[in-house]
Amino acid sequence: MRRTVFAVAGGTIVFAIVHSVLASTRMKALIEKRVGTAARDGLYRSAYTGYTVVWLAIMFWLFSRLPDRVLYEVRAPWSRVMRAGQLAGLLIVLDASNRIGPGRFNGIQQTIEFLRGREPQREPPGQGPRLDGDIARATGGAFRISRHPINLAPTLIVWLQPKMTVSWLTFSIVGSLYSFFGSIHEEMRVRDAYQERYDEYKRGTPFFFPFPIRKRSNDSE
């Protein structure tokens, strides 16, 4: 089992490092300098999304070939409760991406604009709410229960897996840590983009887990 733990942890950490580097402002600026603004705005987000999907698919396939052991398995009816929680996590992702704009979020819309010879609209600064339009809609739903619902949802989904194995537990621990601490880095980018509007939004919305916020008397954090 030690081999499985090290392999899963190592693969997940490498994914997290590359994923973070590609999401950084410095990397995006470097790519823009090399390929130009139009190509960067039109193709970068879709390439980033494609990398994420392909790497995760390959990673899970490799993990499935490692020796593994079941740690516990929750039976019905509690397993159904856990599945309902996983479904709620999926709905959180769908709601959040819809508020950002699904085509903008995954990069498809920018790629279509680029291929049609139009000037692509740059993707949002992060996976946070878009505060440059209808703020009430942008900060509702999933973005009211957490400032980082797209990172929160996978955390819920992996930990609510009724059948927990060594490999899945290892991935859950490392992946959840990346989701949480990656949200701190992401928040810095979103804050830089929206500044006072983001400060106002975050005063009434939990950072990650949907814990109640106790507002201070001076209405500041």
C-alpha atoms as one frame of an Amber mdcrd trajectory, in Angstrom:
protein
   0.000   0.000   0.000   2.936   2.346   0.532   3.618   2.323  -3.199   0.004
   3.272  -3.867   0.068   6.129  -1.372   3.281   7.603  -2.784   2.168   7.171
  -6.401  -1.244   8.774  -5.871   0.122  11.585  -3.704   2.975  12.265  -6.130
   0.755  12.279  -9.204  -1.752  14.586  -7.547   0.956  16.973  -6.345   2.516
  17.182  -9.810  -0.911  17.882 -11.288  -1.513  20.599  -8.687   1.835  22.295
  -9.347   1.414  22.352 -13.125  -2.219  23.400 -12.783  -1.251  26.336 -10.539
   1.612  27.452 -12.771  -0.634  27.456 -15.840  -3.251  29.480 -13.957  -0.745
  32.118 -12.845  -0.776  35.636 -14.215   2.935  35.370 -15.035   2.441  32.307
 -17.241  -0.494  33.905 -19.043   1.582  37.024 -19.705   4.442  34.886 -21.040
   2.119  33.030 -23.407   0.594  36.309 -24.573   4.062  37.661 -25.347   4.862
  34.575 -27.417   1.629  34.075 -29.376  -0.089  37.464 -29.254  -3.141  38.758
 -27.431  -5.779  37.320 -29.761  -4.406  33.778 -29.666  -3.836  33.928 -25.936
  -7.377  35.162 -25.250  -8.925  32.777 -27.755  -7.122  29.529 -27.025  -5.539
  29.597 -23.573  -8.587  28.842 -21.449  -9.795  25.980 -23.631  -6.270  24.492
 -23.653  -6.124  24.853 -19.867  -9.480  23.106 -19.490  -8.411  20.364 -21.882
  -5.205  19.798 -19.952  -7.166  19.461 -16.718  -9.610  16.914 -18.118  -6.987
  14.804 -19.914  -4.509  14.783 -17.001  -7.196  13.781 -14.517  -8.478  11.026
 -16.815  -4.982   9.585 -17.293  -4.197   9.973 -13.603  -7.325   8.095 -12.482
  -6.688   5.360 -15.037  -3.162   4.877 -13.707  -4.404   4.942 -10.124  -6.923
   2.201 -10.917  -4.061  -0.124 -11.861  -2.303   0.236  -8.503  -2.731  -2.196
  -5.602  -5.550  -0.956  -3.396  -7.546  -1.817  -0.301 -11.044  -0.880   0.860
 -10.936   1.051   4.145 -14.680   1.270   4.659 -17.918   1.089   2.709 -21.076
   2.883   3.822 -24.274   0.959   3.186 -27.811   2.161   2.492 -29.575   4.255
   3.595 -26.583   6.435   4.556 -24.864   5.782   1.263 -27.852   7.380  -0.461
 -27.441  10.445   1.729 -23.804  10.646   0.683 -24.731  10.288  -2.993 -27.241
  13.096  -2.550 -24.422  15.218  -1.140 -22.301  14.413  -4.175 -25.178  15.425
  -6.433 -25.430  18.695  -4.509 -21.728  19.244  -5.200 -22.306  18.733  -8.912
 -25.207  21.191  -8.848 -22.974  23.725  -7.114 -20.447  23.471  -9.960 -23.165
  23.814 -12.597 -24.712  26.833 -10.920 -21.353  28.556 -10.420 -20.204  27.953
 -13.996 -23.561  29.188 -15.290 -23.178  32.427 -13.336 -19.647  32.902 -14.672
 -20.814  31.916 -18.162 -20.209  28.271 -19.118 -18.690  29.137 -22.487 -16.355
  31.654 -20.868 -15.507  29.383 -17.978 -14.315  26.450 -20.099 -12.926  28.594
 -22.922 -15.180  27.306 -25.703 -16.726  30.704 -26.382 -13.329  32.401 -26.676
 -12.078  29.700 -29.047 -15.139  30.076 -31.272 -14.631  33.834 -31.397 -10.955
  33.386 -32.288 -11.640  30.850 -35.050 -14.274  33.143 -36.532 -11.747  35.961
 -36.733 -13.366  38.029 -34.007 -11.589  39.544 -31.016 -12.004  37.052 -28.161
 -13.175  38.305 -24.796 -10.641  37.420 -22.115 -11.715  34.822 -19.551 -12.628
  35.940 -16.008  -9.629  36.560 -13.693 -10.459  33.437 -11.695 -13.206  31.034
 -10.779 -14.804  33.638  -8.550 -17.905  35.692  -9.379 -17.805  38.168 -12.249
 -18.278  41.560 -10.651 -18.227  43.597 -13.846 -21.897  43.106 -14.744 -25.036
  42.054 -12.897 -23.478  41.733  -9.433 -26.648  40.491  -7.751 -26.885  37.551
 -10.136 -23.136  36.916 -10.172 -22.940  36.645  -6.387 -26.110  34.597  -5.867
 -26.642  30.838  -5.699 -23.393  28.915  -5.293 -21.419  32.128  -4.848 -23.547
  33.006  -1.823 -22.628  29.867   0.117 -18.899  30.062  -0.697 -16.527  32.450
  -2.433 -14.925  29.405  -4.093 -17.772  26.988  -4.841 -16.004  25.415  -7.831
 -13.209  24.331  -5.498 -15.556  23.469  -2.640 -17.733  21.136  -4.733 -14.997
  18.604  -5.665 -13.970  18.521  -2.007 -17.491  17.531  -1.035 -17.713  14.968
  -3.824 -14.491  13.117  -3.003 -15.146  12.935   0.742 -18.750  11.764   0.305
 -17.642   8.696  -1.639 -19.409   5.766   0.147 -16.613   3.324  -0.699 -13.274
   4.642   0.551 -10.055   2.979  -0.564  -6.421   3.752   0.164  -5.896   5.401
  -3.227  -9.113   7.423  -3.009  -8.322   8.596   0.524  -4.845   9.697  -0.555
  -6.234  11.591  -3.524  -8.951  13.136  -1.338  -6.455  14.464   1.199  -3.986
  15.915  -1.295  -6.692  17.177  -3.657  -8.640  18.857  -0.864  -5.550  20.620
   0.414  -4.867  21.877  -3.097  -8.480  23.051  -3.486  -8.356  24.960  -0.207
  -4.931  26.568  -0.509  -5.373  27.092  -4.249  -8.459  29.143  -3.407  -6.250
  31.539  -1.446  -4.082  32.126  -4.517  -7.137  32.437  -6.729  -8.729  34.967
  -4.405  -5.697  37.216  -4.767  -6.182  37.322  -8.548  -9.901  38.026  -8.295
  -9.313  40.681  -5.633  -6.750  42.406  -7.869  -9.314  42.523 -10.668 -12.318
  43.848  -8.728 -10.796  45.425  -5.596 -13.476  47.296  -3.581 -16.329  45.382
  -5.217 -14.739  42.103  -4.162 -14.086  43.370  -0.648 -17.763  44.236  -0.312
 -18.787  40.816  -1.628 -16.504  38.835   0.660 -17.752  40.605   3.795 -21.007
  38.647   3.524 -19.825  35.342   2.039 -17.717  32.558   3.616 -14.281  31.942
   2.136 -14.542  28.202   1.481 -16.805  26.141   3.719 -20.318  27.575   4.146
 -19.931  28.578   7.769 -21.978  31.561   9.009 -20.148  34.879   9.023 -20.344
  37.111  12.079 -20.177  40.662  10.812 -18.185  43.129  12.819 -19.722  46.309
  14.073 -17.545  48.374  11.742 -18.583  46.123   8.814 -15.014  45.120   8.019
 -13.067  41.867   8.229
